Coordinates of C-alpha atoms and ligand atoms in Angstrom, one line a residue:
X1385 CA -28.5 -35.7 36.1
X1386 CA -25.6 -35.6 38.5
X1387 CA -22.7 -36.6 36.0
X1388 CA -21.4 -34.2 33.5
X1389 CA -23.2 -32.7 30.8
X1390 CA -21.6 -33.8 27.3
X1391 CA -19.8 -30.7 26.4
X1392 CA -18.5 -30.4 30.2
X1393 CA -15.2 -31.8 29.5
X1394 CA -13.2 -30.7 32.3
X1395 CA -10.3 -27.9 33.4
X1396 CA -7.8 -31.1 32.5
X1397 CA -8.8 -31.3 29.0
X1398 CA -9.1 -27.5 28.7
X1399 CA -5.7 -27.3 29.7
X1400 CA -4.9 -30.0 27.2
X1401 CA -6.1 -28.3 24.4
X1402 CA -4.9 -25.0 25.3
X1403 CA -1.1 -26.5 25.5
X1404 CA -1.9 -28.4 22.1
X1405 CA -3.2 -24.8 20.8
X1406 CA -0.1 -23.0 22.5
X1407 CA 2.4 -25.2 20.4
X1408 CA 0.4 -24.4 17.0
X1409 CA 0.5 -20.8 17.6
X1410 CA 3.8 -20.4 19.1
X1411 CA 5.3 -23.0 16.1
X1412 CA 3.6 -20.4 13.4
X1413 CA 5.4 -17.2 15.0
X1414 CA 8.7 -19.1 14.3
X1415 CA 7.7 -20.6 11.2
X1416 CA 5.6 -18.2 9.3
X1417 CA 8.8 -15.8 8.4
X1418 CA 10.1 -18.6 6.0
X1419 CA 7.5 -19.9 3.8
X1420 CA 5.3 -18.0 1.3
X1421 CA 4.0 -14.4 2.3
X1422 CA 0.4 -15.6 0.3
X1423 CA -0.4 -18.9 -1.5
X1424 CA 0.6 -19.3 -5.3
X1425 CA -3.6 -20.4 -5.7
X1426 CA -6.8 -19.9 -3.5
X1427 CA -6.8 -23.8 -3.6
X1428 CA -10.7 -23.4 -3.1
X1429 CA -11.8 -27.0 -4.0
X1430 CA -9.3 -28.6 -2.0
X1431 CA -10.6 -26.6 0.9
X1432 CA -14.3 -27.9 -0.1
X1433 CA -13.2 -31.1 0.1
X1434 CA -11.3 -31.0 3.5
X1435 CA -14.7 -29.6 4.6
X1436 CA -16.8 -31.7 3.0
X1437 CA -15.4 -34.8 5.1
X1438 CA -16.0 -32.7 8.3
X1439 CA -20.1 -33.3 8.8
X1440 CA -19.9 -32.9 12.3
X1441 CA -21.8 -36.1 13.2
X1442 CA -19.4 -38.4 15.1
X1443 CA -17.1 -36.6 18.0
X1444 CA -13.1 -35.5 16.5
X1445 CA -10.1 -35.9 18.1
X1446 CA -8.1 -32.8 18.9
X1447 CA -5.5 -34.0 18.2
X1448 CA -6.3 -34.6 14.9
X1449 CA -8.5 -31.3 14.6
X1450 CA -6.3 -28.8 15.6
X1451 CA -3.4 -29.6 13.7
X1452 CA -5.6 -29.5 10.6
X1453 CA -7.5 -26.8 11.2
X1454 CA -4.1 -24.8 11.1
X1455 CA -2.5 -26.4 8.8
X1456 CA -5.3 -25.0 6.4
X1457 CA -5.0 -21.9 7.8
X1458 CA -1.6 -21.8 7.5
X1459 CA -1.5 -22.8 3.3
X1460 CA -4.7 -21.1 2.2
X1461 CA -4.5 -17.3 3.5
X1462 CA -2.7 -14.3 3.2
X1463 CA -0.2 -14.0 6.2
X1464 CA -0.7 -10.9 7.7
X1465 CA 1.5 -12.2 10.6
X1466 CA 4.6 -12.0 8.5
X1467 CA 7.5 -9.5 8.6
X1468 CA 7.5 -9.1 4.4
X1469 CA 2.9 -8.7 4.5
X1470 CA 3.4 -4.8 2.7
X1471 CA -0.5 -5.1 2.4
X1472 CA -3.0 -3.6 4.3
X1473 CA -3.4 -2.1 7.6
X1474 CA -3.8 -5.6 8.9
X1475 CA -0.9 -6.4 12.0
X1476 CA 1.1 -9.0 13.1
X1477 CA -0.7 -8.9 16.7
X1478 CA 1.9 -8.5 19.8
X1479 CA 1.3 -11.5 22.5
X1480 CA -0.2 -9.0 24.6
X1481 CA -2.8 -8.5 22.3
X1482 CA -3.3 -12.7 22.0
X1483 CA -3.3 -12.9 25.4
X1484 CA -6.0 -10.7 25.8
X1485 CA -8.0 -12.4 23.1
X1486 CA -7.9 -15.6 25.2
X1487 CA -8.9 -14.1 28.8
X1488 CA -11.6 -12.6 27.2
X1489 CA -12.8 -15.7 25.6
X1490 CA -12.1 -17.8 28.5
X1491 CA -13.6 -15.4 31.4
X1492 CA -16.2 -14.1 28.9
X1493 CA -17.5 -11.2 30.5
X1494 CA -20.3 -9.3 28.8
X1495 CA -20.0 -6.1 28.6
X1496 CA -23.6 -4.8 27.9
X1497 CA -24.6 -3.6 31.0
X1498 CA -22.2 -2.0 33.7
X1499 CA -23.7 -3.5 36.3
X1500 CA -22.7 -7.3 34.7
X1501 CA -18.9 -6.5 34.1
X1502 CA -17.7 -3.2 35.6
X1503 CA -14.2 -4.1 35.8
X1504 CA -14.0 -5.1 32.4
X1505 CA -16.1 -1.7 31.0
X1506 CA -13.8 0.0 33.5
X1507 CA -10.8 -1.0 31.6
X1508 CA -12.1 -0.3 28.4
X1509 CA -13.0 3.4 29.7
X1510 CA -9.3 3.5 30.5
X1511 CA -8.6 3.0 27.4
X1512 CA -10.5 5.4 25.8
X1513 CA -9.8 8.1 28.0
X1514 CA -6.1 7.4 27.6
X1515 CA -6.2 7.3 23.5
X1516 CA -8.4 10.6 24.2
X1517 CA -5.8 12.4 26.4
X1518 CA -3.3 11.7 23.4
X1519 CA -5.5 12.8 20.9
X1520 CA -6.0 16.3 22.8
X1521 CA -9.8 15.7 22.9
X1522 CA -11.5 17.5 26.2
X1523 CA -12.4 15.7 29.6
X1524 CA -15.2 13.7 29.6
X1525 CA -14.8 12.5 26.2
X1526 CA -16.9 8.9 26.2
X1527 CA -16.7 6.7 23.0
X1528 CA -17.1 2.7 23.2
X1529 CA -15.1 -0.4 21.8
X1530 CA -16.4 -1.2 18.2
X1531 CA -15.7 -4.4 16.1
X1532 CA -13.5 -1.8 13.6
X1533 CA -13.2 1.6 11.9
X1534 CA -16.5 0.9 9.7
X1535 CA -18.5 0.6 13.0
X1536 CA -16.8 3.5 14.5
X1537 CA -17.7 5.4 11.9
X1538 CA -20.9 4.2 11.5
X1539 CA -21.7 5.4 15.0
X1540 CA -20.2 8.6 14.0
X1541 CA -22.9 9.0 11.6
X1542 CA -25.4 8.2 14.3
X1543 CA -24.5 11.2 16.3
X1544 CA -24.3 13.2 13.9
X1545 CA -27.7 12.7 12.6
X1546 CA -28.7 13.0 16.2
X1547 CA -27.0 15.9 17.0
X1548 CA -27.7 17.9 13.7
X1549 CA -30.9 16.6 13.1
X1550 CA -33.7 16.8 16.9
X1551 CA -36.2 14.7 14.8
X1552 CA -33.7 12.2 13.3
X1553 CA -34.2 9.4 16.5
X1554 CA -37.7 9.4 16.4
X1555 CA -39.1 10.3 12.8
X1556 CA -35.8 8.7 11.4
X1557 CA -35.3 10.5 7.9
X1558 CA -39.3 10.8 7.0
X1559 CA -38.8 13.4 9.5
X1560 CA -35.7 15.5 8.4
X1561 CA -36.5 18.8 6.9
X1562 CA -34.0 18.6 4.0
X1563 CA -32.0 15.9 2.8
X1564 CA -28.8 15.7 4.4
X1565 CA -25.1 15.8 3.2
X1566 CA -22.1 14.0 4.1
X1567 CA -18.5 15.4 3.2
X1568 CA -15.7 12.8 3.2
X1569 CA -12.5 12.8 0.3
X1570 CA -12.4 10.8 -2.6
X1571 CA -10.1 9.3 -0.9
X1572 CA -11.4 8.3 2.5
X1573 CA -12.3 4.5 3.2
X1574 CA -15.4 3.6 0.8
X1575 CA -17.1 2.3 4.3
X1576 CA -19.2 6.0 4.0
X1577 CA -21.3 5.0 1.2
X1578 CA -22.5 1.3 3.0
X1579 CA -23.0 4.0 6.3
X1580 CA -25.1 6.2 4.0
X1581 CA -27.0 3.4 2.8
X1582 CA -27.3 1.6 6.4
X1583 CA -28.5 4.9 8.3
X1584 CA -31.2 5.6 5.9
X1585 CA -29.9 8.6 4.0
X1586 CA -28.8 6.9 1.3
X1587 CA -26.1 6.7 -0.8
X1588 CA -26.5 9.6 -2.6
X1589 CA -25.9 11.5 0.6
X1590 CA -22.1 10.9 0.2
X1591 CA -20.2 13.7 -1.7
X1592 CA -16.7 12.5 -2.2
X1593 CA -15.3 15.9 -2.4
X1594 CA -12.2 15.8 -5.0
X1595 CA -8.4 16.1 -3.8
X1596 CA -5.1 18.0 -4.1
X1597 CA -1.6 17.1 -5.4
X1598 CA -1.2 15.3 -2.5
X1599 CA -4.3 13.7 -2.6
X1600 CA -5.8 16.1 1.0
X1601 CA -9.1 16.8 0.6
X1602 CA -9.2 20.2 -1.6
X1603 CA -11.4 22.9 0.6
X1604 CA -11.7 24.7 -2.4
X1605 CA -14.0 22.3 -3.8
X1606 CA -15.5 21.3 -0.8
X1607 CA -17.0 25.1 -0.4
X1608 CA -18.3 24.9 -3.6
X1609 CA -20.0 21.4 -3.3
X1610 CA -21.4 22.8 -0.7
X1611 CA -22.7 25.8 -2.0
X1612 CA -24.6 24.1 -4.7
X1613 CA -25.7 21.7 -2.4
X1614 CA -27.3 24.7 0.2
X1615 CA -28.9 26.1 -3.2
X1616 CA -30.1 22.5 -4.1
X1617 CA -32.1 22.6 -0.7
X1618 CA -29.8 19.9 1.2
X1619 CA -28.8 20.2 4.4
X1620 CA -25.2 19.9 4.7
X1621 CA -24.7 17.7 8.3
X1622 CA -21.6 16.6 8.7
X1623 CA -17.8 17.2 7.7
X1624 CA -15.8 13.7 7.4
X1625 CA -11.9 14.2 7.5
X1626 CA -9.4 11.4 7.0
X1627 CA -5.7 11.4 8.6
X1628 CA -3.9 8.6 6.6
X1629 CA -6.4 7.4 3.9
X1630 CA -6.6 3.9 3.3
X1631 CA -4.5 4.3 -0.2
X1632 CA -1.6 6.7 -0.2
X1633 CA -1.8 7.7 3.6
X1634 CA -2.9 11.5 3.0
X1635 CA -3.6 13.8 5.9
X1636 CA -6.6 16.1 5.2
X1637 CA -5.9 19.4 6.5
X1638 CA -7.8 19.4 10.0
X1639 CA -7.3 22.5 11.5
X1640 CA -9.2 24.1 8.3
X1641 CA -11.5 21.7 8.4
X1642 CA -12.3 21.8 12.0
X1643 CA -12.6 25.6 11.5
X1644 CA -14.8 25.2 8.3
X1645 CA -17.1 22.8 10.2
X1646 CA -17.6 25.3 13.3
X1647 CA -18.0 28.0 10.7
X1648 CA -20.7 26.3 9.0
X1649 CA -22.2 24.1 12.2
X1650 CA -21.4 20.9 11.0
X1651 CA -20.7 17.9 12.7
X1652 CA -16.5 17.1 12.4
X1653 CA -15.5 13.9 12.1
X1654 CA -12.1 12.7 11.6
X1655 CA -11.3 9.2 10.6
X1656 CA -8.0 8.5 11.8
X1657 CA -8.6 4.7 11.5
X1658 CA -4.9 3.6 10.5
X1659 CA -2.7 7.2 11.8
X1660 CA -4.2 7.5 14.9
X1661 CA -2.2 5.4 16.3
X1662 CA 0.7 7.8 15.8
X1663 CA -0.9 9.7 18.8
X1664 CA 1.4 7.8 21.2
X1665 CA 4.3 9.3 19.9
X1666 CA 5.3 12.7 21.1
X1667 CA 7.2 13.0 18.3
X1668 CA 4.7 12.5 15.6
X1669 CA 1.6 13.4 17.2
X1670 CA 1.3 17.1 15.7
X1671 CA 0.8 15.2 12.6
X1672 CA -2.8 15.1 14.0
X1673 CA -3.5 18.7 15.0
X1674 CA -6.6 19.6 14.3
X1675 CA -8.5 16.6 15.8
X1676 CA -8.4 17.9 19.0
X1677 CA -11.2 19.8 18.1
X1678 CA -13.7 16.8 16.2
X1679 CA -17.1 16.0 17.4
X1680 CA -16.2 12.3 17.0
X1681 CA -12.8 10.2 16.2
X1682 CA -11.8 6.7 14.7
X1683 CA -9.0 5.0 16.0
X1684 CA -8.6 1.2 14.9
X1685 CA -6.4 -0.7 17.7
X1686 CA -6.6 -3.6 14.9
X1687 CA -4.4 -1.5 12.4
X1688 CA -1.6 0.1 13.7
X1689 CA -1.8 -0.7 17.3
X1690 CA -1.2 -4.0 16.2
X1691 CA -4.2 -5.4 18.1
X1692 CA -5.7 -8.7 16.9
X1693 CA -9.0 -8.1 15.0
X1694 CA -11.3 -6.7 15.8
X1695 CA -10.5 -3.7 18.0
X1696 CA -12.2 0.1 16.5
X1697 CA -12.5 3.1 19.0
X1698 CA -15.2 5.7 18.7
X1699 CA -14.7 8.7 20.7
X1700 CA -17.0 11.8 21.3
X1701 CA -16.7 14.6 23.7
X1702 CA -20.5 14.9 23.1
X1703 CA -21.9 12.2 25.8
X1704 CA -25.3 13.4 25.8
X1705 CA -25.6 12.9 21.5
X1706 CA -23.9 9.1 22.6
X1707 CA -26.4 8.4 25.0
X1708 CA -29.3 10.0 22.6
X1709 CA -28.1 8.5 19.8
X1710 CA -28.7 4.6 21.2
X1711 CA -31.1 5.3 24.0
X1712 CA -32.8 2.0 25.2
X1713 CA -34.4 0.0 28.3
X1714 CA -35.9 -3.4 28.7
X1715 CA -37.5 -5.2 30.8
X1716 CA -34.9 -8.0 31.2
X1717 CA -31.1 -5.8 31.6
X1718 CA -30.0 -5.1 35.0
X1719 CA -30.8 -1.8 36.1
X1720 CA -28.0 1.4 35.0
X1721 CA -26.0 2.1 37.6
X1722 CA -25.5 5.9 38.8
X1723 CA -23.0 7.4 37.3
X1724 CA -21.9 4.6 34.5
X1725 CA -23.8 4.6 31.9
X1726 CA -24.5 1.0 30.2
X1727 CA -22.4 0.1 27.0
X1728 CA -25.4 -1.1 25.0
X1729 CA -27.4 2.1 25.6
X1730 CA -24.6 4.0 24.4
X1731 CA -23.6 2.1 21.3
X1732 CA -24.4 0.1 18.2
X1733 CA -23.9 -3.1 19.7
X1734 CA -26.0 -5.3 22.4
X1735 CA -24.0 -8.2 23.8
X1736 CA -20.4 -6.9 24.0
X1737 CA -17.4 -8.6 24.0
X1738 CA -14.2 -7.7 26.1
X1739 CA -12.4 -6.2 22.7
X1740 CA -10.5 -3.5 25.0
X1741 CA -8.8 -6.2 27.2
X1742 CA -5.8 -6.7 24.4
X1743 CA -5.3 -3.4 24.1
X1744 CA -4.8 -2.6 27.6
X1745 CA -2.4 -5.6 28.8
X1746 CA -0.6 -4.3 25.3
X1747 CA -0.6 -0.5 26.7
X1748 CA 0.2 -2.1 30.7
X1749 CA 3.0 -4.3 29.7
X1750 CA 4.6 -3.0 26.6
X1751 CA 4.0 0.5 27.8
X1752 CA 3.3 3.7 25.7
X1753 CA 7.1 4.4 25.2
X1754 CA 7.6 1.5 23.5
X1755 CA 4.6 1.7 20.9
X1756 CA 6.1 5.2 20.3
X1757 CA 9.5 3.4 19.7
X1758 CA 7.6 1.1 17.4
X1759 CA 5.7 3.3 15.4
X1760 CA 8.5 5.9 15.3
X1761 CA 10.7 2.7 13.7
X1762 CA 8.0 1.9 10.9
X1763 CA 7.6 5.3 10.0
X1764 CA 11.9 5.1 9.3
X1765 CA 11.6 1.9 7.5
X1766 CA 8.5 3.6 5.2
X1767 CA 11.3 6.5 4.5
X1768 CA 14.2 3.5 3.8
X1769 CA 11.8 1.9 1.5
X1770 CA 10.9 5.0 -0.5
X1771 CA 14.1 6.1 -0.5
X1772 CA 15.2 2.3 -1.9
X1773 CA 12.5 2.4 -4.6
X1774 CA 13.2 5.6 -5.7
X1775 CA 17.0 4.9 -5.9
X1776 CA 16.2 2.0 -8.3
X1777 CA 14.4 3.6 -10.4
X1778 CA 10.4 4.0 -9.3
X1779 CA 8.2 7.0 -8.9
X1780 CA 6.7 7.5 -6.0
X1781 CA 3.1 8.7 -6.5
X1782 CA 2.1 9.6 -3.1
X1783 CA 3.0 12.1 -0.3
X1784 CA 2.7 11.1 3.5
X1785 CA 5.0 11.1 6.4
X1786 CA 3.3 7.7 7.2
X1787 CA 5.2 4.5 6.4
X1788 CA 2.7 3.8 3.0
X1789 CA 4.5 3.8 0.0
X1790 CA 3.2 4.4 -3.5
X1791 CA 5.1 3.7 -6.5
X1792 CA 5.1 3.1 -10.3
X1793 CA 7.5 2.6 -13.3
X1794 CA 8.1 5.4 -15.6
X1795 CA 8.1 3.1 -18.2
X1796 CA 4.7 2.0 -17.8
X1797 CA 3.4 4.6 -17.1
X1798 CA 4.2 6.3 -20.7
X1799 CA 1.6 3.7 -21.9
X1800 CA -1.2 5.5 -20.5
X1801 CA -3.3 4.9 -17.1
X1802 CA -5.1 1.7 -18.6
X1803 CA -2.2 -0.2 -20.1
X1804 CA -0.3 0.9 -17.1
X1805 CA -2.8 -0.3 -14.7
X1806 CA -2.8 -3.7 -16.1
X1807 CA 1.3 -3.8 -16.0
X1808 CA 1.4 -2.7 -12.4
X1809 CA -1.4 -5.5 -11.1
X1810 CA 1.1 -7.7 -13.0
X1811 CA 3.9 -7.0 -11.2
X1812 CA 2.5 -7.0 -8.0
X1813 CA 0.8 -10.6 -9.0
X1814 CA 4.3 -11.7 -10.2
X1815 CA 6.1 -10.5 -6.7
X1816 CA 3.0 -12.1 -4.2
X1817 CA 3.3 -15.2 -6.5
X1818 CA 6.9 -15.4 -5.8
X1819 CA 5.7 -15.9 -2.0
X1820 CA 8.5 -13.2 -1.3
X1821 CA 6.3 -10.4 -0.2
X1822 CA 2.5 -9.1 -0.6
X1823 CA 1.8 -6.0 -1.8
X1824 CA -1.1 -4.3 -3.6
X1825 CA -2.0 -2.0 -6.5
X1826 CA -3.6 0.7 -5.9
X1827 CA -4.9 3.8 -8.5
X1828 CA -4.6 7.5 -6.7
X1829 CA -6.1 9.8 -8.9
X1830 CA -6.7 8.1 -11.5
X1831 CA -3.0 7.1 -11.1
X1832 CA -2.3 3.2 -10.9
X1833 CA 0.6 2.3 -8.5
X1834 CA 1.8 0.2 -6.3
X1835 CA 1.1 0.0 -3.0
X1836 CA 3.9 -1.1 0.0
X1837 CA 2.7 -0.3 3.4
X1838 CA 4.7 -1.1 6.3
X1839 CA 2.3 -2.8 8.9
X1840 CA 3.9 -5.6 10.9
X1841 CA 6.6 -4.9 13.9
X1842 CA 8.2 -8.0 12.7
X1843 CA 9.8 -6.2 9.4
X1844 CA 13.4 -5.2 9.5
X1845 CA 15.7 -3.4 7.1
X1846 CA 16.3 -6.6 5.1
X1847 CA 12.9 -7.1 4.7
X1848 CA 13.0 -4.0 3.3
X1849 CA 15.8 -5.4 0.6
X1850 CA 14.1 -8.6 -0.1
X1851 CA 10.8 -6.5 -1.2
X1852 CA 12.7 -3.6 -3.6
X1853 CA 14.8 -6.5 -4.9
X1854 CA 11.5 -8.6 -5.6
X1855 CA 9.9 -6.0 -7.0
X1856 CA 13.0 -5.3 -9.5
X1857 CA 12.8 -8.8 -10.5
X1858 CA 9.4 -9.1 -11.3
X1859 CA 9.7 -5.7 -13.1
X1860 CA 12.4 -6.9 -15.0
X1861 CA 10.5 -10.5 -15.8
X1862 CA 7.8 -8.0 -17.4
X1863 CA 10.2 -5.7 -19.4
X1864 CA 8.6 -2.6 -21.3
X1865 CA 10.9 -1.0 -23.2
X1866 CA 10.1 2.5 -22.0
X1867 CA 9.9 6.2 -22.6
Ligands
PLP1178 C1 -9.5 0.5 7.7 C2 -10.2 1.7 7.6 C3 -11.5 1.8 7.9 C4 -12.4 0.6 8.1 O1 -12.0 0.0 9.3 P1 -12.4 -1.5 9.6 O2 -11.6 -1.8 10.8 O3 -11.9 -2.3 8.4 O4 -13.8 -1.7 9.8 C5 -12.1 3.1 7.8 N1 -11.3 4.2 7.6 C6 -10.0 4.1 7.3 C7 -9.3 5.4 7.0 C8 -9.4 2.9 7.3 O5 -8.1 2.8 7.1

């Protein structure tokens, strides 16, 4: 068997493909700004029947593949690539970040034991270490690369259970004296309850302690949930803050936290999935005070670091609880090395990919400055376009210096939180169906609104018209007559 093997096509056709695959991706950066923002139906049994002619048993022509492939992409999705995507934290991803994605694919390191790919764990410990120098955390802060926030957090809940609880890695929860308790808001990212469930403490484990005006966790109410939860004979473990909740963007207080947590020996957690990134801005990174002092952080590079899915960061400055918390050795891994401990033995994951390479070639090119100039920018356009709404006549129902806006008519909202509900989601369908913009509903408090978030650092200021004006029409295409 000296010839080729039948997937061995060659460096010339690799290079083929990638120039064929450069042109699609380059033509829908140009392109993507002037069609529809979502499509006006999911179109799901055209897409069934694209597929079904694809049975994979005669050999395709790239030529034929690729342009198809996107071309479904491009009509049937949500595009979180362009400027007037309000929606959720998903980015447009910077070229860096692309580029990154392709390296990693093409040199494929794997990252599960040092020993196999210590330049590329290397980098990522850059990485880490950099993002914890900006978030104040202490030397020797480790962490790992995660898929996103809900694996980050996930292995947050790990080390808690690890650190809290001496039995927890070996007797698992048959072996905990009391049933534990997990603190988070009612407004923090839903992802706690799957944790709850995955970690074996169950659901029912999660108290969603309720919030303030401004939708911050209320301490108040956390010190009395957990009160009746010491009386009730639960063992209260860990203290779960969120800066910039998924919704409305509210900072929990974290300095009381932090202090509560110590004062009570919890473990303090602080899920700054989305805000976290505004840690590489000088200016705005006292927003964050307080989680200099957490016993584990989230940072998504997929959210606003603008890093192509999927990119979380976990950090701890509690190695040894790391290293506890996903102990293992085989047979069949390379040995450790000395003083670099190996990525699957200190986190959730076994064969790793190379997720930190786009954000470092984003961090080494781009440089820091410029993501502060960037986030800085967004965080002006979220004040322009709360600023616009409310000048035209909306409410703005949340309060964050982050660039998520919250809004709803006055109108509607005199017909009580269902009605108003309903007349909200109808708007919002009425602007994405107009292929002008996406945005979302949301309901804080009990309060149904909608949601504009600024996410992409493709939008400009007249991105920021089109939307308000979009949003007038469709308010004005579904009239209520008002107060
Ligand atoms: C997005 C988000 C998560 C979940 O992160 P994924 O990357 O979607 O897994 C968790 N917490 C907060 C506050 C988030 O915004």
């Amino acid at each position: 068997m000296d010839e080729r093997g039948p997937l061995d096509v060659g460096a010339e056709e690799g290079a083929r493909l990638l120039t064929a695959a450069v042109d699609l991706v380059v033509r829908h950066a140009r392109e993507v700004a002037d069609g529809p923002v979502a499509p006006a139906w999911p179109g799901t049994a055209q897409l069934r029947d694209w597929l079904a002619g694809q049975d994979f048993e005669a050999a395709g022509e790239p030529e034929r593949t690729l342009p198809e492939v996107m071309a479904a992409l491009r009509r049937w999705g949500v595009h979180t690539t362009h400027p007037r995507y309000f929606g959720l934290f998903n980015p447009t991803p910077t070229w860096w970040g692309v580029v990154g994605e392709l390296l990693a694919a093409a040199v494929n390191p794997q990252l599960a034991a040092y020993s196999h790919a210590p330049a590329a764990v290397e980098v990522e410990r850059h990485v880490l270490r950099f993002m914890a120098g900006r978030l104040g955390l202490p030397a020797g802060t480790v962490g790992s690369f995660t898929v996103g926030g809900a694996e980050a957090n996930l292995t947050a809940v790990i080390i808690a259970l690890t650190r809290m609880f001496p039995s927890y890695a070996d007797a698992g929860t048959y072996g905990l004296p009391r049933r534990p308790a997990l603190y988070a808001s009612a407004e923090s990212h839903l992802a706690w309850l799957k944790i709850a469930h995955m970690t074996g403490i169950g659901r029912d484990a999660v108290r969603l302690v309720p919030v303030d005006a401004a939708h911050r966790m209320d301490t108040g109410r956390l010190r009395e949930l957990r009160e009746a939860d010491l009386a009730a004979g639960f063992a209260p473990f860990m203290l779960a803050a969120t800066a910039g909740t998924t919704a409305g963007g509210a900072l929990d207080p974290l300095p009381e936290l932090a202090a509560l947590a110590r004062e009570w020996g919890m473990h303090f957690h602080v899920d700054a999935a989305w805000a976290g990134a505004v840690a590489l801005s000088d200016t705005l990174r006292p927003l964050l005070k307080g989680v200099e002092q957490s016993d584990s952080v989230t940072v998504d590079a997929h959210k606003w670091m603008s890093a192509p899915m999927g990119a979380g960061m976990l950090l701890t400055p509690h190695a040894e609880a790391l290293a506890e918390s996903f102990r293992a050795t085989t047979s069949y891994m390379p040995a450790e090395t000395d003083d670099a401990p190996d990525p699957y033995a200190t986190s959730v994951q076994w064969s790793r990919r190379f997720a930190g390479l786009k954000v470092f070639l984003a961090l080494a090119i781009a440089g820091r400055p410029a993501y502060a100039a960037q986030i800085e920018r967004d965080v002006r356009l979220g004040e322009l376009l709360a600023r616009r709404l409310e000048e035209e006549g909306w409410r703005r129902v949340n309060d964050t210096p982050l660039p998520v806006v919250c809004v709803a008519a006055p109108e509607a909202e005199a017909d009580g939180p269902e009605r108003s509900a309903a007349w909200h989601a109808a708007v919002a369908g009425d602007v994405v169906g107009g292929g002008q913009a996406w945005v979302s509903t949301v309901s804080l408090a009990g309060r149904p609104a909608i949601r504009l978030c600024v996410t992409s650092h493709r939008t400009r200021a007249e991105d920021i018209e089109t939307v308000v004006r979009a949003l007038g029409d469709a308010r004005k295409r579904n009239h209520r007559a008002g107060p």
